[in-house]
CSV table of C-alpha atoms in Angstrom, one decimal:
chain,number,residue,atom,x,y,z
A,1,UNK,CA,211.3,200.5,72.9
A,2,UNK,CA,208.5,201.5,75.2
A,3,UNK,CA,207.1,205.0,75.6
A,4,UNK,CA,208.8,205.3,79.0
A,5,UNK,CA,212.2,204.4,77.5
A,6,UNK,CA,211.7,207.0,74.8
A,7,UNK,CA,210.7,209.6,77.3
A,8,UNK,CA,213.7,208.8,79.5
A,9,UNK,CA,216.1,210.0,76.8
A,10,UNK,CA,215.1,213.7,76.9
A,11,UNK,CA,214.9,213.5,80.7
A,12,UNK,CA,218.4,212.3,80.9
A,13,UNK,CA,219.6,215.0,78.6
A,14,UNK,CA,217.9,217.6,80.7
A,15,UNK,CA,219.5,216.3,83.9
A,16,UNK,CA,222.9,216.3,82.2
A,17,UNK,CA,222.3,219.8,81.1
A,18,UNK,CA,221.4,220.8,84.6
A,19,UNK,CA,224.6,219.2,85.9
A,20,UNK,CA,226.6,221.1,83.3
A,21,UNK,CA,225.0,224.4,84.2
A,22,UNK,CA,225.7,223.7,87.9
A,23,UNK,CA,229.3,222.8,87.2
A,24,UNK,CA,229.8,225.9,85.1
A,25,UNK,CA,228.3,228.1,87.8
A,26,UNK,CA,230.4,226.4,90.5
A,27,UNK,CA,233.7,226.7,88.5
A,28,UNK,CA,233.0,230.3,87.7
A,29,UNK,CA,232.4,231.0,91.4
A,30,UNK,CA,235.5,229.0,92.4
A,31,UNK,CA,237.7,231.0,90.0
A,32,UNK,CA,236.4,234.3,91.2
A,33,UNK,CA,236.6,233.3,94.9
A,34,UNK,CA,240.1,231.9,94.4
A,35,UNK,CA,241.4,235.2,92.8
A,36,UNK,CA,239.7,237.2,95.5
A,37,UNK,CA,241.1,235.0,98.3
A,38,UNK,CA,244.6,235.3,96.8
A,39,UNK,CA,244.4,239.1,96.7
A,40,UNK,CA,243.2,239.2,100.3
A,41,UNK,CA,245.9,236.9,101.6
A,42,UNK,CA,248.6,238.5,99.6
A,43,UNK,CA,247.6,242.0,100.6
A,44,UNK,CA,247.3,241.1,104.2
A,45,UNK,CA,250.7,239.3,104.2
A,46,UNK,CA,252.3,242.4,102.6
A,47,UNK,CA,250.6,244.6,105.2
A,48,UNK,CA,252.0,242.5,108.1
A,49,UNK,CA,255.4,242.4,106.4
A,50,UNK,CA,255.5,246.2,106.0
A,51,UNK,CA,254.2,246.7,109.6
A,52,UNK,CA,257.0,244.4,110.9
A,53,UNK,CA,259.7,246.3,108.9
A,54,UNK,CA,258.3,249.7,110.1
A,55,UNK,CA,258.6,248.6,113.7
A,56,UNK,CA,262.1,247.3,113.2
A,57,UNK,CA,263.0,250.6,111.5
A,58,UNK,CA,261.7,252.5,114.5
A,59,UNK,CA,263.9,250.3,116.8
A,60,UNK,CA,266.9,250.9,114.6
A,61,UNK,CA,266.3,254.7,114.6
A,62,UNK,CA,265.9,254.8,118.4
A,63,UNK,CA,269.0,252.7,118.9
A,64,UNK,CA,271.2,254.8,116.7
A,65,UNK,CA,269.9,258.0,118.5
A,66,UNK,CA,271.0,256.5,121.8
A,67,UNK,CA,274.6,255.9,120.7
A,68,UNK,CA,276.9,259.0,121.3
A,69,UNK,CA,280.5,259.8,121.7
A,70,UNK,CA,282.5,261.4,124.5
A,71,UNK,CA,286.2,261.9,125.2
A,72,UNK,CA,286.1,258.4,126.7
A,73,UNK,CA,284.8,256.9,123.5
A,74,UNK,CA,281.5,255.5,122.2
A,75,UNK,CA,278.8,255.3,124.9
A,76,UNK,CA,276.1,252.5,124.8
A,77,UNK,CA,274.6,253.0,128.3
A,78,UNK,CA,271.3,254.3,126.9
A,79,UNK,CA,270.7,251.0,125.0
A,80,UNK,CA,270.6,248.8,128.1
A,81,UNK,CA,267.6,250.5,129.6
A,82,UNK,CA,265.6,251.4,126.5
A,83,UNK,CA,262.5,249.5,125.4
A,84,UNK,CA,263.8,249.3,121.8
A,85,UNK,CA,266.4,246.8,122.9
A,86,UNK,CA,264.2,244.8,125.3
A,87,UNK,CA,261.5,243.8,122.9
A,88,UNK,CA,261.1,240.7,120.8
A,89,UNK,CA,263.6,241.9,118.2
A,90,UNK,CA,267.4,241.3,118.4
A,91,UNK,CA,269.5,244.5,118.3
A,92,UNK,CA,273.2,244.3,117.4
A,93,UNK,CA,275.6,247.2,117.4
A,94,UNK,CA,278.7,246.8,115.3
A,95,UNK,CA,281.7,249.2,115.4
A,96,UNK,CA,284.3,249.8,112.7
A,97,UNK,CA,287.9,249.3,113.8
A,98,UNK,CA,289.3,251.6,111.2
A,99,UNK,CA,286.8,254.5,111.5
A,100,UNK,CA,286.9,255.1,115.3
A,101,UNK,CA,289.1,258.2,115.0
A,102,UNK,CA,291.0,260.2,117.6
A,103,UNK,CA,288.1,261.6,119.6
A,104,UNK,CA,286.6,258.2,120.2
A,105,UNK,CA,289.4,256.0,121.4
A,106,UNK,CA,287.3,253.3,123.0
A,107,UNK,CA,284.0,252.0,124.3
A,108,UNK,CA,282.9,253.4,127.6
A,109,UNK,CA,280.4,252.0,130.1
A,110,UNK,CA,277.6,253.9,131.7
A,111,UNK,CA,280.0,255.9,134.0
A,112,UNK,CA,282.0,257.2,131.1
A,113,UNK,CA,285.1,255.2,132.0
A,114,UNK,CA,287.5,254.6,129.1
A,115,UNK,CA,287.7,250.8,128.6
A,116,UNK,CA,289.8,250.8,125.5
A,117,UNK,CA,293.5,250.0,125.4
A,118,UNK,CA,295.7,251.6,122.8
A,119,UNK,CA,297.9,249.6,120.4
A,120,UNK,CA,301.1,250.6,118.6
A,121,UNK,CA,299.0,251.4,115.5
A,122,UNK,CA,296.6,253.6,117.5
A,123,UNK,CA,293.7,251.2,117.0
A,124,UNK,CA,291.2,250.9,119.9
A,125,UNK,CA,289.3,247.7,120.9
A,126,UNK,CA,286.6,247.4,123.6
A,127,UNK,CA,287.5,245.6,126.8
A,128,UNK,CA,284.3,245.8,128.9
A,129,UNK,CA,281.0,243.9,128.4
A,130,UNK,CA,278.0,246.1,129.3
A,131,UNK,CA,275.0,244.4,130.9
A,132,UNK,CA,273.1,242.4,128.3
A,133,UNK,CA,276.0,242.6,125.8
A,134,UNK,CA,278.1,240.0,124.2
A,135,UNK,CA,281.2,242.1,124.5
A,136,UNK,CA,283.4,243.4,121.8
A,137,UNK,CA,284.6,240.7,119.5
A,138,UNK,CA,285.1,240.3,115.7
A,139,UNK,CA,282.0,239.1,114.0
A,140,UNK,CA,283.2,238.7,110.4
A,141,UNK,CA,283.4,241.4,107.7
A,142,UNK,CA,283.6,241.8,104.0
A,143,UNK,CA,287.2,240.7,104.1
A,144,UNK,CA,289.6,239.1,106.6
A,145,UNK,CA,289.4,240.3,110.2
A,146,UNK,CA,291.8,243.1,111.0
A,147,UNK,CA,291.9,246.5,109.4
A,148,UNK,CA,288.5,247.3,108.0
A,149,UNK,CA,286.8,244.7,110.2
A,150,UNK,CA,283.8,245.2,112.6
A,151,UNK,CA,283.5,244.5,116.3
A,152,UNK,CA,280.2,243.6,117.9
A,153,UNK,CA,279.9,245.8,120.9
A,154,UNK,CA,276.3,245.3,121.9
A,155,UNK,CA,273.7,242.5,121.6
A,156,UNK,CA,270.3,242.5,123.1
A,157,UNK,CA,268.5,239.4,124.2
A,158,UNK,CA,269.2,235.8,123.1
A,159,UNK,CA,269.9,234.6,119.6
A,160,UNK,CA,266.3,233.3,119.0
A,161,UNK,CA,266.7,233.7,115.2
A,162,UNK,CA,269.8,231.9,113.9
A,163,UNK,CA,271.2,234.5,111.5
A,164,UNK,CA,274.9,234.0,110.8
A,165,UNK,CA,277.5,236.5,112.1
A,166,UNK,CA,278.7,236.9,108.5
A,167,UNK,CA,275.3,237.9,107.3
A,168,UNK,CA,274.9,240.4,110.1
A,169,UNK,CA,278.3,241.9,109.4
A,170,UNK,CA,277.5,242.1,105.7
A,171,UNK,CA,274.3,244.0,106.4
A,172,UNK,CA,276.2,246.5,108.6
A,173,UNK,CA,278.9,246.9,106.1
A,174,UNK,CA,276.4,247.6,103.3
A,175,UNK,CA,274.6,250.2,105.4
A,176,UNK,CA,277.9,251.9,106.3
A,177,UNK,CA,279.4,251.9,102.9
A,178,UNK,CA,276.3,253.1,101.1
A,179,UNK,CA,275.2,255.4,104.0
A,180,UNK,CA,271.6,254.1,103.7
A,181,UNK,CA,269.2,252.1,105.8
A,182,UNK,CA,269.1,248.5,104.5
A,183,UNK,CA,266.0,246.2,104.9
A,184,UNK,CA,266.1,242.7,103.7
A,185,UNK,CA,264.8,239.2,104.1
A,186,UNK,CA,267.7,237.0,105.2
A,187,UNK,CA,268.0,233.2,105.6
A,188,UNK,CA,267.9,232.0,109.2
A,189,UNK,CA,268.4,228.3,109.1
A,190,UNK,CA,265.4,226.6,107.5
A,191,UNK,CA,263.3,229.7,107.6
A,192,UNK,CA,263.5,233.4,106.7
A,193,UNK,CA,264.1,236.4,109.0
A,194,UNK,CA,263.7,240.1,108.6
A,195,UNK,CA,266.7,242.4,108.9
A,196,UNK,CA,267.2,246.2,109.1
A,197,UNK,CA,270.7,247.8,109.3
A,198,UNK,CA,271.1,251.6,110.0
A,199,UNK,CA,274.4,253.4,110.2
A,200,UNK,CA,275.4,255.8,113.0
A,201,UNK,CA,278.0,258.6,113.0
A,202,UNK,CA,280.6,260.2,115.2
A,203,UNK,CA,279.2,263.2,116.9
A,204,UNK,CA,282.1,265.6,116.0
A,205,UNK,CA,283.5,264.3,112.7
A,206,UNK,CA,280.2,263.0,111.3
A,207,UNK,CA,282.1,260.0,110.1
A,208,UNK,CA,280.2,256.7,109.8
A,209,UNK,CA,281.7,254.6,112.6
A,210,UNK,CA,279.3,251.7,112.9
A,211,UNK,CA,275.8,250.3,112.3
A,212,UNK,CA,272.8,249.0,114.2
A,213,UNK,CA,271.4,245.8,112.9
A,214,UNK,CA,267.8,244.7,114.0
A,215,UNK,CA,266.7,241.1,113.4
A,216,UNK,CA,263.0,240.1,113.5
A,217,UNK,CA,261.2,236.8,113.5
A,218,UNK,CA,258.2,237.1,111.1
A,219,UNK,CA,256.6,234.0,112.6
A,220,UNK,CA,255.9,235.8,115.9
A,221,UNK,CA,253.7,238.4,114.2
A,222,UNK,CA,252.5,236.4,111.2
A,223,UNK,CA,250.3,234.2,113.4
A,224,UNK,CA,247.4,236.7,112.8
A,225,UNK,CA,248.0,236.4,109.1
A,226,UNK,CA,248.0,232.6,109.3
A,227,UNK,CA,244.6,232.7,111.1
A,228,UNK,CA,243.3,235.1,108.5
A,229,UNK,CA,244.5,232.7,105.8
A,230,UNK,CA,242.7,229.8,107.3
A,231,UNK,CA,239.5,231.8,107.7
A,232,UNK,CA,239.6,233.0,104.1
A,233,UNK,CA,240.2,229.5,102.8
A,234,UNK,CA,237.5,228.0,104.9
A,235,UNK,CA,235.1,230.8,103.9
A,236,UNK,CA,236.0,230.3,100.3
A,237,UNK,CA,235.3,226.6,100.5
A,238,UNK,CA,231.9,227.2,102.1
A,239,UNK,CA,231.0,229.9,99.6
A,240,UNK,CA,231.9,227.5,96.8
A,241,UNK,CA,229.6,224.8,98.2
A,242,UNK,CA,226.9,227.4,98.6
A,243,UNK,CA,227.4,228.5,95.0
A,244,UNK,CA,227.2,224.9,93.9
A,245,UNK,CA,223.9,224.4,95.8
A,246,UNK,CA,222.5,227.7,94.5
A,247,UNK,CA,223.6,227.0,91.0
A,248,UNK,CA,221.9,223.6,91.1
A,249,UNK,CA,218.6,225.3,92.2
A,250,UNK,CA,218.9,228.1,89.7
A,251,UNK,CA,219.7,225.7,86.8
A,252,UNK,CA,216.7,223.6,87.8
A,253,UNK,CA,214.5,226.7,87.9
A,254,UNK,CA,215.8,227.9,84.5
A,255,UNK,CA,215.1,224.4,83.0
A,256,UNK,CA,211.6,224.3,84.5
A,257,UNK,CA,209.9,225.5,81.3
A,258,UNK,CA,211.7,222.7,79.4
A,259,UNK,CA,210.6,220.1,82.0
A,260,UNK,CA,207.0,221.4,81.8
A,261,UNK,CA,207.1,221.3,78.0
A,262,UNK,CA,208.4,217.7,78.1
A,263,UNK,CA,205.7,216.7,80.6
A,264,UNK,CA,203.0,218.4,78.5
A,265,UNK,CA,204.3,216.6,75.4
A,266,UNK,CA,204.2,213.3,77.2
A,267,UNK,CA,200.7,213.9,78.4
A,268,UNK,CA,199.5,214.9,75.0
A,269,UNK,CA,201.0,211.8,73.4
A,270,UNK,CA,199.5,209.6,76.1
A,271,UNK,CA,196.1,211.3,75.7
A,272,UNK,CA,196.2,210.8,71.9
A,273,UNK,CA,197.2,207.1,72.2
A,274,UNK,CA,194.6,206.4,74.8
A,275,UNK,CA,191.8,208.2,73.1
A,276,UNK,CA,192.4,206.9,69.6
A,277,UNK,CA,192.7,203.3,70.6
A,278,UNK,CA,188.9,202.7,71.1
A,279,UNK,CA,187.4,204.3,68.0
A,280,UNK,CA,190.1,202.9,65.8
A,281,UNK,CA,189.5,199.4,67.2
A,282,UNK,CA,185.7,199.8,66.6
A,283,UNK,CA,186.3,200.9,63.0
A,284,UNK,CA,188.7,198.1,62.3
A,285,UNK,CA,186.5,195.4,63.8
A,286,UNK,CA,183.4,196.7,61.9
A,287,UNK,CA,185.3,196.7,58.6
A,288,UNK,CA,186.7,193.2,59.2
A,289,UNK,CA,183.2,191.9,59.8
A,290,UNK,CA,181.8,193.7,56.9
A,291,UNK,CA,184.6,192.4,54.7
A,292,UNK,CA,183.6,188.8,55.4
A,293,UNK,CA,180.1,189.4,54.2
A,294,UNK,CA,179.6,192.5,52.1
A,295,UNK,CA,175.8,192.1,52.3
A,296,UNK,CA,176.0,193.1,55.9
A,297,UNK,CA,177.8,196.4,55.2
A,298,UNK,CA,174.7,198.6,55.7
A,299,UNK,CA,174.4,197.1,59.1
A,300,UNK,CA,177.9,198.2,60.2
A,301,UNK,CA,177.9,201.6,58.6
A,302,UNK,CA,176.2,203.4,61.5
A,303,UNK,CA,178.7,201.9,63.9
A,304,UNK,CA,181.6,203.0,61.7
A,305,UNK,CA,180.0,206.5,61.5
A,306,UNK,CA,179.7,206.7,65.3
A,307,UNK,CA,183.3,205.6,65.7
A,308,UNK,CA,184.3,208.3,63.1
A,309,UNK,CA,182.4,210.9,65.1
A,310,UNK,CA,184.1,209.7,68.3
A,311,UNK,CA,187.4,209.9,66.5
A,312,UNK,CA,186.7,213.5,65.6
A,313,UNK,CA,185.8,214.4,69.2
A,314,UNK,CA,189.0,212.7,70.4
A,315,UNK,CA,191.2,214.8,68.0
A,316,UNK,CA,189.4,217.9,69.0
A,317,UNK,CA,189.9,217.2,72.7
A,318,UNK,CA,193.6,216.3,72.3
A,319,UNK,CA,194.2,219.5,70.3
A,320,UNK,CA,192.3,221.5,73.0
A,321,UNK,CA,194.5,220.0,75.7
A,322,UNK,CA,197.5,221.0,73.6
A,323,UNK,CA,196.2,224.6,73.5
A,324,UNK,CA,195.8,224.6,77.3
A,325,UNK,CA,199.4,223.4,77.7
A,326,UNK,CA,200.7,225.9,75.2
A,327,UNK,CA,201.7,229.5,75.9
A,328,UNK,CA,199.3,232.2,76.9
A,329,UNK,CA,199.3,233.5,73.3
A,330,UNK,CA,196.9,230.7,72.3
A,331,UNK,CA,194.4,231.7,75.0
A,332,UNK,CA,192.2,234.5,73.8
A,333,UNK,CA,189.3,235.4,76.2
A,334,UNK,CA,186.8,237.8,74.8
A,335,UNK,CA,183.3,239.1,75.9
A,336,UNK,CA,181.1,236.1,75.1
A,337,UNK,CA,177.3,235.4,75.3
A,338,UNK,CA,177.4,232.2,77.3
A,339,UNK,CA,173.7,231.4,76.9
A,340,UNK,CA,173.9,231.6,73.1
A,341,UNK,CA,177.0,229.4,73.0
A,342,UNK,CA,175.3,226.7,75.2
A,343,UNK,CA,172.2,226.9,73.0
A,344,UNK,CA,174.2,226.3,69.9
A,345,UNK,CA,176.0,223.3,71.5
A,346,UNK,CA,172.7,221.8,72.6
A,347,UNK,CA,171.5,222.1,69.0
A,348,UNK,CA,174.4,219.9,67.8
A,349,UNK,CA,173.3,217.0,69.9
A,350,UNK,CA,172.5,213.9,67.8
A,351,UNK,CA,168.8,213.1,67.4
A,352,UNK,CA,167.5,210.2,69.4
A,353,UNK,CA,165.6,209.3,72.5
A,354,UNK,CA,166.6,212.5,74.4
A,355,UNK,CA,164.5,214.8,76.6
A,356,UNK,CA,166.3,218.2,76.7
A,357,UNK,CA,165.2,221.0,78.9
A,358,UNK,CA,166.9,224.4,78.5
A,359,UNK,CA,166.7,227.3,81.0
A,360,UNK,CA,169.1,229.9,79.7
A,361,UNK,CA,169.4,233.4,81.3
A,362,UNK,CA,171.2,236.0,79.3
A,363,UNK,CA,174.9,236.0,80.4
A,364,UNK,CA,178.0,237.7,79.2
A,365,UNK,CA,181.4,236.3,80.3
A,366,UNK,CA,185.0,236.9,79.5
A,367,UNK,CA,186.1,233.6,78.0
A,368,UNK,CA,187.8,231.8,75.1
A,369,UNK,CA,184.9,230.8,72.8
A,370,UNK,CA,186.6,227.6,71.4
A,371,UNK,CA,187.6,226.3,74.8
A,372,UNK,CA,184.3,227.1,76.3
A,373,UNK,CA,182.5,225.3,73.5
A,374,UNK,CA,184.6,222.2,74.1
A,375,UNK,CA,183.9,222.2,77.8
A,376,UNK,CA,180.1,222.5,77.2
A,377,UNK,CA,180.2,219.7,74.6
A,378,UNK,CA,182.1,217.4,77.0
A,379,UNK,CA,179.5,218.0,79.7
A,380,UNK,CA,176.7,217.2,77.3
A,381,UNK,CA,178.5,214.1,76.0
A,382,UNK,CA,179.1,212.9,79.6
A,383,UNK,CA,175.4,213.3,80.3
A,384,UNK,CA,174.4,211.4,77.2
A,385,UNK,CA,176.8,208.5,78.0
A,386,UNK,CA,176.2,208.2,81.8
A,387,UNK,CA,172.9,210.0,82.4
A,388,UNK,CA,170.4,207.6,80.8
A,389,UNK,CA,167.3,207.3,82.9
A,390,UNK,CA,167.3,204.0,84.9
A,391,UNK,CA,164.5,201.6,84.0
A,392,UNK,CA,163.9,203.2,80.6
A,393,UNK,CA,163.7,200.2,78.2
A,394,UNK,CA,164.7,202.4,75.3
A,395,UNK,CA,167.7,203.9,77.0
A,396,UNK,CA,166.5,207.4,76.8
A,397,UNK,CA,168.3,210.3,78.5
A,398,UNK,CA,166.8,213.2,80.4
A,399,UNK,CA,169.1,216.2,80.4
A,400,UNK,CA,168.4,219.6,82.0
A,401,UNK,CA,170.7,222.4,80.9
A,402,UNK,CA,170.7,225.9,82.5
A,403,UNK,CA,172.8,229.1,82.4
A,404,UNK,CA,172.7,231.5,85.3
A,405,UNK,CA,175.3,234.2,85.6
A,406,UNK,CA,178.7,232.7,84.9
A,407,UNK,CA,177.7,229.1,85.6
A,408,UNK,CA,176.6,226.4,83.2
A,409,UNK,CA,174.7,223.5,84.8
A,410,UNK,CA,174.2,220.1,83.0
A,411,UNK,CA,172.0,217.6,85.0
A,412,UNK,CA,171.0,214.1,84.1
A,413,UNK,CA,169.0,211.2,85.6
A,414,UNK,CA,171.9,208.7,85.7
A,415,UNK,CA,173.3,206.8,88.7
A,416,UNK,CA,174.5,210.1,90.2
A,417,UNK,CA,177.9,211.1,91.6
A,418,UNK,CA,178.9,212.3,95.1
A,419,UNK,CA,180.8,215.5,95.5
A,420,UNK,CA,183.8,213.6,96.9
A,421,UNK,CA,184.0,211.4,93.8
A,422,UNK,CA,184.4,214.3,91.5
A,423,UNK,CA,188.3,214.6,91.9
A,424,UNK,CA,188.6,211.0,90.9
A,425,UNK,CA,186.3,211.4,87.9
A,426,UNK,CA,188.2,214.5,86.6
A,427,UNK,CA,191.5,212.6,86.5
A,428,UNK,CA,192.8,211.6,83.1
A,429,UNK,CA,191.8,208.1,82.0
A,430,UNK,CA,189.3,207.6,84.9
A,431,UNK,CA,185.8,206.9,83.9
A,432,UNK,CA,182.8,205.0,85.3
A,433,UNK,CA,182.5,203.2,81.9
A,434,UNK,CA,181.7,204.0,78.3
A,435,UNK,CA,184.3,206.8,77.9
A,436,UNK,CA,188.0,207.5,78.0
A,437,UNK,CA,188.0,209.7,81.1
A,438,UNK,CA,189.6,212.7,79.3
A,439,UNK,CA,186.4,214.7,78.9
A,440,UNK,CA,185.7,215.8,82.5
A,441,UNK,CA,189.5,216.3,83.2
A,442,UNK,CA,189.6,218.6,80.2
A,443,UNK,CA,186.5,220.5,81.4
A,444,UNK,CA,188.3,221.0,84.8
A,445,UNK,CA,191.4,222.4,83.1
A,446,UNK,CA,189.3,224.7,80.9
A,447,UNK,CA,187.5,226.0,84.0
A,448,UNK,CA,190.8,226.6,85.8
A,449,UNK,CA,192.2,228.4,82.8
A,450,UNK,CA,189.2,230.8,83.1
A,451,UNK,CA,189.7,231.3,86.8
A,452,UNK,CA,186.6,229.1,87.5
A,453,UNK,CA,185.8,225.6,88.9
A,454,UNK,CA,184.0,222.4,88.0
A,455,UNK,CA,181.8,220.9,90.7
A,456,UNK,CA,179.2,218.1,91.0
A,457,UNK,CA,176.2,217.6,93.3
A,458,UNK,CA,173.3,215.1,93.5
A,459,UNK,CA,170.2,216.0,91.5
A,460,UNK,CA,166.9,215.9,93.4
A,461,UNK,CA,165.0,212.9,92.2
A,462,UNK,CA,168.1,211.0,91.1
A,463,UNK,CA,171.1,211.7,88.9
A,464,UNK,CA,173.9,214.2,89.0
A,465,UNK,CA,174.4,217.9,88.1
A,466,UNK,CA,177.8,219.2,86.9
A,467,UNK,CA,178.3,222.9,87.3
A,468,UNK,CA,180.9,224.7,85.2
A,469,UNK,CA,181.7,228.1,86.8
A,470,UNK,CA,183.7,230.6,84.7
A,471,UNK,CA,185.5,233.5,86.4
A,472,UNK,CA,184.1,237.0,86.1
A,473,UNK,CA,185.3,239.4,83.4
A,474,UNK,CA,189.1,240.0,83.6
A,475,UNK,CA,189.8,237.1,85.9
A,476,UNK,CA,190.4,234.7,83.0
A,477,UNK,CA,193.5,236.6,81.8
A,478,UNK,CA,195.0,236.8,85.3
A,479,UNK,CA,194.3,233.0,86.0
A,480,UNK,CA,196.0,232.1,82.7
A,481,UNK,CA,198.9,234.4,83.3
A,482,UNK,CA,199.5,232.8,86.7
A,483,UNK,CA,199.6,229.3,85.2
A,484,UNK,CA,201.6,229.9,82.0
């Protein structure tokens, strides 16, 4: 299994976790939006239903107030010209055969003419059909037609809602028997209709003599409710999609520290593997050669020692990179004498053919001592490796180190480097030869952690100068806080 395959496992788990968080956020939003949508639709439907019933109750009340009695009988002329019977609701007037009484012996038209013929039992039936009325005829009752039955004496409009005559008569009978206003939802073919029944009374005897039944079609008024339902459902769907998208972004943002930690771990492992490969190989080859001829062991000991020193530097660099990738708690800037730290680092250089020039001005910076020491050591190590004077048969190096303000300059007499080549040189694992390429990249990261920069420029007379600029006091904390 390769390193990439091993790294793919945690990445897949993080992606699955992000998808789970997105799904949980979306489902939570969907449940909340669904409940809210149901409440809105249910409340609006009830409001439209109550408004429809209230309007029908007003029509029933107006219609009953327009019915009156004279010596000629019950008068319905006021119903024909009133708006309550000319709207979209159907109005039926049903008259009881057994409760007409002596003063109201018939149904009169608008002129007050008696249109009722008497029978042997004294029971009156209507014989005229007012304009817009269906005329008096039995419409079905609680029992067989005859005594106790109801006659429909007025009907407004056409029968647009197919409510049965038996159901209309039953509503009227309930309102008359219980002396209450009845409001119900009644079947009308394959749909449902609204019905209101209100009793009316004889003017003199105050006896219940009939009822007004108003039938309404909810579909005519519920169109607004239907449009609201579609709008709420569409808005809920769009809101759920938006919640899914937002949840995906938020879950990705919440997992960003985990992604960064994973990437930092991968970089740390890659740095360690890359850096340790060369010194370990040198040590192993030297020991293998020395093992074949123990007499040559003193010849290989310096090489093994140099590989060991290099291995120590590698471990220190890897640990330093781990500190930089760790939390801000491991970064501790303090007031520091930069010139003394650079002088100490130069004193640790290995003896050899080296010409070292120091120009150190007194300087106090706000920096992490351990990280700054590693950065200076890496600059010196880079000068020793790549800054040897061309044409020197002994391979000597000429290094000029200076400290001015918050800037450390390390110059050599090597082949030099152009300013535009610096970004490439400060990339991990990029080197012009003889090194791993982690040194300058680590210096750049340390400079950035302190709010500073790493730059390069040609040195007059040949070579290159690397300038490590640390931020002023206080800026290091802000720079680290912004990257942690």
